[in-house]
């Protein structure tokens, strides 16, 4: 049985005056896009590289942080709908992704016998697979700021 990833890209509006009481609603996280619209793969190397799930060949960027308590209502409902099958929930912001060392190699204890054969994060999170996710997040970050865009995920078997 395989492990699948589920999740959403979320965004917070950064152009709202927080001093206005009516604007509090707009400062919350909002669902921007279902991950399945921009990623439909099953890469255990990528799952491990990002979230520490299924593959430990990298120090994960955002290992099992849990489901964010401030998630949008739509994303929270989708997570709750999993009815106990979901595990390893986590999230990562666009700011964290852009700050990551994309040329970092796999840990030395990987199955590749020679150091020069070890993959980098960039190779594991290839544009062919993840490029659409990064494009959407990048576009939202350009408008709202890198800290106001995040990927919220969970897994099931």
PDB file of N, CA, C and O in Angstrom, residues 77-128:
ATOM      1  N   UNK A  77     -11.730  21.604   7.242  1.00  0.00           N
ATOM      2  CA  UNK A  77     -12.806  20.645   6.939  1.00  0.00           C
ATOM      3  C   UNK A  77     -12.285  19.494   6.080  1.00  0.00           C
ATOM      4  O   UNK A  77     -12.642  18.339   6.299  1.00  0.00           O
ATOM      5  N   UNK A  78     -11.448  19.787   5.105  1.00  0.00           N
ATOM      6  CA  UNK A  78     -10.887  18.729   4.256  1.00  0.00           C
ATOM      7  C   UNK A  78     -10.026  17.780   5.074  1.00  0.00           C
ATOM      8  O   UNK A  78     -10.084  16.559   4.893  1.00  0.00           O
ATOM      9  N   UNK A  79      -9.253  18.316   6.006  1.00  0.00           N
ATOM     10  CA  UNK A  79      -8.410  17.486   6.867  1.00  0.00           C
ATOM     11  C   UNK A  79      -9.279  16.614   7.780  1.00  0.00           C
ATOM     12  O   UNK A  79      -9.032  15.415   7.936  1.00  0.00           O
ATOM     13  N   UNK A  80     -10.315  17.193   8.365  1.00  0.00           N
ATOM     14  CA  UNK A  80     -11.216  16.446   9.248  1.00  0.00           C
ATOM     15  C   UNK A  80     -11.971  15.356   8.485  1.00  0.00           C
ATOM     16  O   UNK A  80     -12.291  14.313   9.037  1.00  0.00           O
ATOM     17  N   UNK A  81     -12.236  15.598   7.226  1.00  0.00           N
ATOM     18  CA  UNK A  81     -12.963  14.639   6.396  1.00  0.00           C
ATOM     19  C   UNK A  81     -12.174  13.337   6.246  1.00  0.00           C
ATOM     20  O   UNK A  81     -12.754  12.281   6.002  1.00  0.00           O
ATOM     21  N   UNK A  82     -10.873  13.384   6.413  1.00  0.00           N
ATOM     22  CA  UNK A  82     -10.035  12.192   6.284  1.00  0.00           C
ATOM     23  C   UNK A  82     -10.409  11.118   7.304  1.00  0.00           C
ATOM     24  O   UNK A  82     -10.028   9.968   7.165  1.00  0.00           O
ATOM     25  N   UNK A  83     -11.123  11.496   8.350  1.00  0.00           N
ATOM     26  CA  UNK A  83     -11.707  10.548   9.288  1.00  0.00           C
ATOM     27  C   UNK A  83     -10.683   9.587   9.901  1.00  0.00           C
ATOM     28  O   UNK A  83     -10.851   8.369   9.881  1.00  0.00           O
ATOM     29  N   UNK A  84      -9.600  10.134  10.400  1.00  0.00           N
ATOM     30  CA  UNK A  84      -8.631   9.308  11.101  1.00  0.00           C
ATOM     31  C   UNK A  84      -7.586   8.650  10.230  1.00  0.00           C
ATOM     32  O   UNK A  84      -6.646   8.042  10.745  1.00  0.00           O
ATOM     33  N   UNK A  85      -7.715   8.712   8.920  1.00  0.00           N
ATOM     34  CA  UNK A  85      -6.724   8.096   8.036  1.00  0.00           C
ATOM     35  C   UNK A  85      -5.519   8.992   7.802  1.00  0.00           C
ATOM     36  O   UNK A  85      -4.470   8.524   7.373  1.00  0.00           O
ATOM     37  N   UNK A  86      -5.652  10.268   8.067  1.00  0.00           N
ATOM     38  CA  UNK A  86      -4.571  11.217   7.821  1.00  0.00           C
ATOM     39  C   UNK A  86      -3.486  11.087   8.883  1.00  0.00           C
ATOM     40  O   UNK A  86      -3.758  10.816  10.047  1.00  0.00           O
ATOM     41  N   UNK A  87      -2.253  11.270   8.450  1.00  0.00           N
ATOM     42  CA  UNK A  87      -1.130  11.285   9.395  1.00  0.00           C
ATOM     43  C   UNK A  87      -0.062  12.251   8.902  1.00  0.00           C
ATOM     44  O   UNK A  87      -0.092  12.722   7.772  1.00  0.00           O
ATOM     45  N   UNK A  88       0.859  12.572   9.779  1.00  0.00           N
ATOM     46  CA  UNK A  88       2.044  13.373   9.465  1.00  0.00           C
ATOM     47  C   UNK A  88       1.708  14.735   8.874  1.00  0.00           C
ATOM     48  O   UNK A  88       2.391  15.223   7.973  1.00  0.00           O
ATOM     49  N   UNK A  89       0.689  15.381   9.400  1.00  0.00           N
ATOM     50  CA  UNK A  89       0.325  16.721   8.916  1.00  0.00           C
ATOM     51  C   UNK A  89       1.465  17.689   9.167  1.00  0.00           C
ATOM     52  O   UNK A  89       2.189  17.595  10.167  1.00  0.00           O
ATOM     53  N   UNK A  90       1.626  18.624   8.241  1.00  0.00           N
ATOM     54  CA  UNK A  90       2.672  19.625   8.370  1.00  0.00           C
ATOM     55  C   UNK A  90       2.368  20.790   7.443  1.00  0.00           C
ATOM     56  O   UNK A  90       1.375  20.773   6.716  1.00  0.00           O
ATOM     57  N   UNK A  91       3.233  21.772   7.461  1.00  0.00           N
ATOM     58  CA  UNK A  91       3.086  22.935   6.595  1.00  0.00           C
ATOM     59  C   UNK A  91       4.451  23.578   6.413  1.00  0.00           C
ATOM     60  O   UNK A  91       5.363  23.390   7.215  1.00  0.00           O
ATOM     61  N   UNK A  92       4.588  24.339   5.326  1.00  0.00           N
ATOM     62  CA  UNK A  92       5.818  25.069   5.060  1.00  0.00           C
ATOM     63  C   UNK A  92       5.472  26.336   4.295  1.00  0.00           C
ATOM     64  O   UNK A  92       4.635  26.317   3.392  1.00  0.00           O
ATOM     65  N   UNK A  93       6.104  27.434   4.677  1.00  0.00           N
ATOM     66  CA  UNK A  93       5.834  28.713   4.015  1.00  0.00           C
ATOM     67  C   UNK A  93       6.718  28.865   2.783  1.00  0.00           C
ATOM     68  O   UNK A  93       7.764  28.217   2.656  1.00  0.00           O
ATOM     69  N   UNK A  94       6.296  29.761   1.909  1.00  0.00           N
ATOM     70  CA  UNK A  94       7.112  30.068   0.732  1.00  0.00           C
ATOM     71  C   UNK A  94       8.437  30.683   1.184  1.00  0.00           C
ATOM     72  O   UNK A  94       9.483  30.422   0.582  1.00  0.00           O
ATOM     73  N   UNK A  95       8.426  31.463   2.251  1.00  0.00           N
ATOM     74  CA  UNK A  95       9.672  32.057   2.762  1.00  0.00           C
ATOM     75  C   UNK A  95      10.672  30.968   3.144  1.00  0.00           C
ATOM     76  O   UNK A  95      11.867  31.081   2.847  1.00  0.00           O
ATOM     77  N   UNK A  96      10.201  29.922   3.790  1.00  0.00           N
ATOM     78  CA  UNK A  96      11.092  28.817   4.163  1.00  0.00           C
ATOM     79  C   UNK A  96      11.609  28.084   2.936  1.00  0.00           C
ATOM     80  O   UNK A  96      12.778  27.679   2.883  1.00  0.00           O
ATOM     81  N   UNK A  97      10.748  27.894   1.967  1.00  0.00           N
ATOM     82  CA  UNK A  97      11.172  27.202   0.748  1.00  0.00           C
ATOM     83  C   UNK A  97      12.228  28.001  -0.003  1.00  0.00           C
ATOM     84  O   UNK A  97      13.207  27.437  -0.494  1.00  0.00           O
ATOM     85  N   UNK A  98      12.052  29.300  -0.086  1.00  0.00           N
ATOM     86  CA  UNK A  98      13.035  30.101  -0.808  1.00  0.00           C
ATOM     87  C   UNK A  98      14.351  30.212  -0.047  1.00  0.00           C
ATOM     88  O   UNK A  98      15.399  30.421  -0.660  1.00  0.00           O
ATOM     89  N   UNK A  99      14.311  30.067   1.272  1.00  0.00           N
ATOM     90  CA  UNK A  99      15.526  30.144   2.084  1.00  0.00           C
ATOM     91  C   UNK A  99      16.286  28.816   2.136  1.00  0.00           C
ATOM     92  O   UNK A  99      17.426  28.778   2.589  1.00  0.00           O
ATOM     93  N   UNK A 100      15.671  27.746   1.685  1.00  0.00           N
ATOM     94  CA  UNK A 100      16.302  26.410   1.757  1.00  0.00           C
ATOM     95  C   UNK A 100      17.523  26.336   0.851  1.00  0.00           C
ATOM     96  O   UNK A 100      17.598  27.012  -0.180  1.00  0.00           O
ATOM     97  N   UNK A 101      18.455  25.489   1.240  1.00  0.00           N
ATOM     98  CA  UNK A 101      19.636  25.219   0.412  1.00  0.00           C
ATOM     99  C   UNK A 101      19.249  24.143  -0.602  1.00  0.00           C
ATOM    100  O   UNK A 101      19.240  22.956  -0.289  1.00  0.00           O
ATOM    101  N   UNK A 102      18.940  24.551  -1.818  1.00  0.00           N
ATOM    102  CA  UNK A 102      18.464  23.638  -2.850  1.00  0.00           C
ATOM    103  C   UNK A 102      19.580  22.766  -3.416  1.00  0.00           C
ATOM    104  O   UNK A 102      19.321  21.778  -4.092  1.00  0.00           O
ATOM    105  N   UNK A 103      20.820  23.123  -3.109  1.00  0.00           N
ATOM    106  CA  UNK A 103      21.953  22.326  -3.582  1.00  0.00           C
ATOM    107  C   UNK A 103      22.478  21.372  -2.513  1.00  0.00           C
ATOM    108  O   UNK A 103      23.463  20.668  -2.732  1.00  0.00           O
ATOM    109  N   UNK A 104      21.813  21.351  -1.352  1.00  0.00           N
ATOM    110  CA  UNK A 104      22.196  20.420  -0.290  1.00  0.00           C
ATOM    111  C   UNK A 104      22.025  18.983  -0.782  1.00  0.00           C
ATOM    112  O   UNK A 104      21.014  18.643  -1.392  1.00  0.00           O
ATOM    113  N   UNK A 105      23.008  18.143  -0.494  1.00  0.00           N
ATOM    114  CA  UNK A 105      22.957  16.743  -0.920  1.00  0.00           C
ATOM    115  C   UNK A 105      22.299  15.874   0.137  1.00  0.00           C
ATOM    116  O   UNK A 105      22.202  16.245   1.305  1.00  0.00           O
ATOM    117  N   UNK A 106      21.884  14.701  -0.304  1.00  0.00           N
ATOM    118  CA  UNK A 106      21.319  13.701   0.597  1.00  0.00           C
ATOM    119  C   UNK A 106      22.298  13.411   1.730  1.00  0.00           C
ATOM    120  O   UNK A 106      23.515  13.588   1.586  1.00  0.00           O
ATOM    121  N   UNK A 107      21.775  12.924   2.826  1.00  0.00           N
ATOM    122  CA  UNK A 107      22.612  12.544   3.965  1.00  0.00           C
ATOM    123  C   UNK A 107      23.568  11.424   3.569  1.00  0.00           C
ATOM    124  O   UNK A 107      23.249  10.612   2.696  1.00  0.00           O
ATOM    125  N   UNK A 108      24.719  11.353   4.193  1.00  0.00           N
ATOM    126  CA  UNK A 108      25.720  10.339   3.827  1.00  0.00           C
ATOM    127  C   UNK A 108      25.251   8.890   3.966  1.00  0.00           C
ATOM    128  O   UNK A 108      25.784   8.018   3.310  1.00  0.00           O
ATOM    129  N   UNK A 109      24.260   8.628   4.793  1.00  0.00           N
ATOM    130  CA  UNK A 109      23.824   7.241   5.009  1.00  0.00           C
ATOM    131  C   UNK A 109      22.797   6.759   3.987  1.00  0.00           C
ATOM    132  O   UNK A 109      22.143   5.747   4.191  1.00  0.00           O
ATOM    133  N   UNK A 110      22.659   7.445   2.859  1.00  0.00           N
ATOM    134  CA  UNK A 110      21.708   7.023   1.834  1.00  0.00           C
ATOM    135  C   UNK A 110      22.238   5.793   1.100  1.00  0.00           C
ATOM    136  O   UNK A 110      23.394   5.415   1.248  1.00  0.00           O
ATOM    137  N   UNK A 111      21.396   5.217   0.283  1.00  0.00           N
ATOM    138  CA  UNK A 111      21.752   3.970  -0.405  1.00  0.00           C
ATOM    139  C   UNK A 111      22.743   4.174  -1.543  1.00  0.00           C
ATOM    140  O   UNK A 111      23.295   3.201  -2.043  1.00  0.00           O
ATOM    141  N   UNK A 112      22.968   5.396  -1.946  1.00  0.00           N
ATOM    142  CA  UNK A 112      23.920   5.628  -3.028  1.00  0.00           C
ATOM    143  C   UNK A 112      25.333   5.422  -2.512  1.00  0.00           C
ATOM    144  O   UNK A 112      25.723   5.959  -1.496  1.00  0.00           O
ATOM    145  N   UNK A 113      26.093   4.638  -3.222  1.00  0.00           N
ATOM    146  CA  UNK A 113      27.393   4.207  -2.709  1.00  0.00           C
ATOM    147  C   UNK A 113      28.469   5.284  -2.761  1.00  0.00           C
ATOM    148  O   UNK A 113      29.340   5.326  -1.913  1.00  0.00           O
ATOM    149  N   UNK A 114      28.409   6.155  -3.745  1.00  0.00           N
ATOM    150  CA  UNK A 114      29.455   7.169  -3.872  1.00  0.00           C
ATOM    151  C   UNK A 114      28.880   8.555  -3.572  1.00  0.00           C
ATOM    152  O   UNK A 114      27.762   8.861  -3.997  1.00  0.00           O
ATOM    153  N   UNK A 115      29.638   9.393  -2.867  1.00  0.00           N
ATOM    154  CA  UNK A 115      29.132  10.737  -2.540  1.00  0.00           C
ATOM    155  C   UNK A 115      28.715  11.535  -3.774  1.00  0.00           C
ATOM    156  O   UNK A 115      27.732  12.274  -3.732  1.00  0.00           O
ATOM    157  N   UNK A 116      29.421  11.367  -4.871  1.00  0.00           N
ATOM    158  CA  UNK A 116      29.082  12.135  -6.080  1.00  0.00           C
ATOM    159  C   UNK A 116      27.762  11.682  -6.713  1.00  0.00           C
ATOM    160  O   UNK A 116      27.223  12.365  -7.582  1.00  0.00           O
ATOM    161  N   UNK A 117      27.233  10.545  -6.288  1.00  0.00           N
ATOM    162  CA  UNK A 117      25.952  10.052  -6.801  1.00  0.00           C
ATOM    163  C   UNK A 117      24.759  10.531  -5.977  1.00  0.00           C
ATOM    164  O   UNK A 117      23.616  10.319  -6.372  1.00  0.00           O
ATOM    165  N   UNK A 118      25.039  11.132  -4.819  1.00  0.00           N
ATOM    166  CA  UNK A 118      23.940  11.586  -3.967  1.00  0.00           C
ATOM    167  C   UNK A 118      23.192  12.731  -4.643  1.00  0.00           C
ATOM    168  O   UNK A 118      23.777  13.596  -5.275  1.00  0.00           O
ATOM    169  N   UNK A 119      21.873  12.731  -4.478  1.00  0.00           N
ATOM    170  CA  UNK A 119      21.017  13.745  -5.090  1.00  0.00           C
ATOM    171  C   UNK A 119      20.983  15.018  -4.252  1.00  0.00           C
ATOM    172  O   UNK A 119      21.237  14.987  -3.045  1.00  0.00           O
ATOM    173  N   UNK A 120      20.617  16.126  -4.893  1.00  0.00           N
ATOM    174  CA  UNK A 120      20.394  17.384  -4.185  1.00  0.00           C
ATOM    175  C   UNK A 120      18.885  17.585  -4.010  1.00  0.00           C
ATOM    176  O   UNK A 120      18.078  16.934  -4.675  1.00  0.00           O
ATOM    177  N   UNK A 121      18.525  18.515  -3.132  1.00  0.00           N
ATOM    178  CA  UNK A 121      17.100  18.851  -2.969  1.00  0.00           C
ATOM    179  C   UNK A 121      16.500  19.276  -4.310  1.00  0.00           C
ATOM    180  O   UNK A 121      15.381  18.924  -4.633  1.00  0.00           O
ATOM    181  N   UNK A 122      17.241  20.044  -5.069  1.00  0.00           N
ATOM    182  CA  UNK A 122      16.760  20.514  -6.370  1.00  0.00           C
ATOM    183  C   UNK A 122      16.426  19.341  -7.288  1.00  0.00           C
ATOM    184  O   UNK A 122      15.435  19.352  -8.007  1.00  0.00           O
ATOM    185  N   UNK A 123      17.238  18.295  -7.262  1.00  0.00           N
ATOM    186  CA  UNK A 123      16.999  17.125  -8.111  1.00  0.00           C
ATOM    187  C   UNK A 123      15.794  16.328  -7.633  1.00  0.00           C
ATOM    188  O   UNK A 123      15.045  15.791  -8.437  1.00  0.00           O
ATOM    189  N   UNK A 124      15.594  16.263  -6.332  1.00  0.00           N
ATOM    190  CA  UNK A 124      14.468  15.502  -5.779  1.00  0.00           C
ATOM    191  C   UNK A 124      13.150  16.248  -5.991  1.00  0.00           C
ATOM    192  O   UNK A 124      12.130  15.648  -6.324  1.00  0.00           O
ATOM    193  N   UNK A 125      13.173  17.552  -5.806  1.00  0.00           N
ATOM    194  CA  UNK A 125      11.963  18.377  -5.953  1.00  0.00           C
ATOM    195  C   UNK A 125      11.963  19.023  -7.329  1.00  0.00           C
ATOM    196  O   UNK A 125      11.834  20.228  -7.497  1.00  0.00           O
ATOM    197  N   UNK A 126      12.069  18.194  -8.321  1.00  0.00           N
ATOM    198  CA  UNK A 126      12.213  18.627  -9.718  1.00  0.00           C
ATOM    199  C   UNK A 126      11.050  19.490 -10.183  1.00  0.00           C
ATOM    200  O   UNK A 126       9.908  19.285  -9.788  1.00  0.00           O
ATOM    201  N   UNK A 127      11.379  20.410 -11.077  1.00  0.00           N
ATOM    202  CA  UNK A 127      10.344  21.265 -11.653  1.00  0.00           C
ATOM    203  C   UNK A 127       9.315  20.464 -12.440  1.00  0.00           C
ATOM    204  O   UNK A 127       8.152  20.852 -12.514  1.00  0.00           O
ATOM    205  N   UNK A 128       9.734  19.338 -13.019  1.00  0.00           N
ATOM    206  CA  UNK A 128       8.771  18.513 -13.764  1.00  0.00           C
ATOM    207  C   UNK A 128       7.647  18.028 -12.856  1.00  0.00           C
ATOM    208  O   UNK A 128       6.522  17.830 -13.296  1.00  0.00           O
TER     209      UNK A 128
END
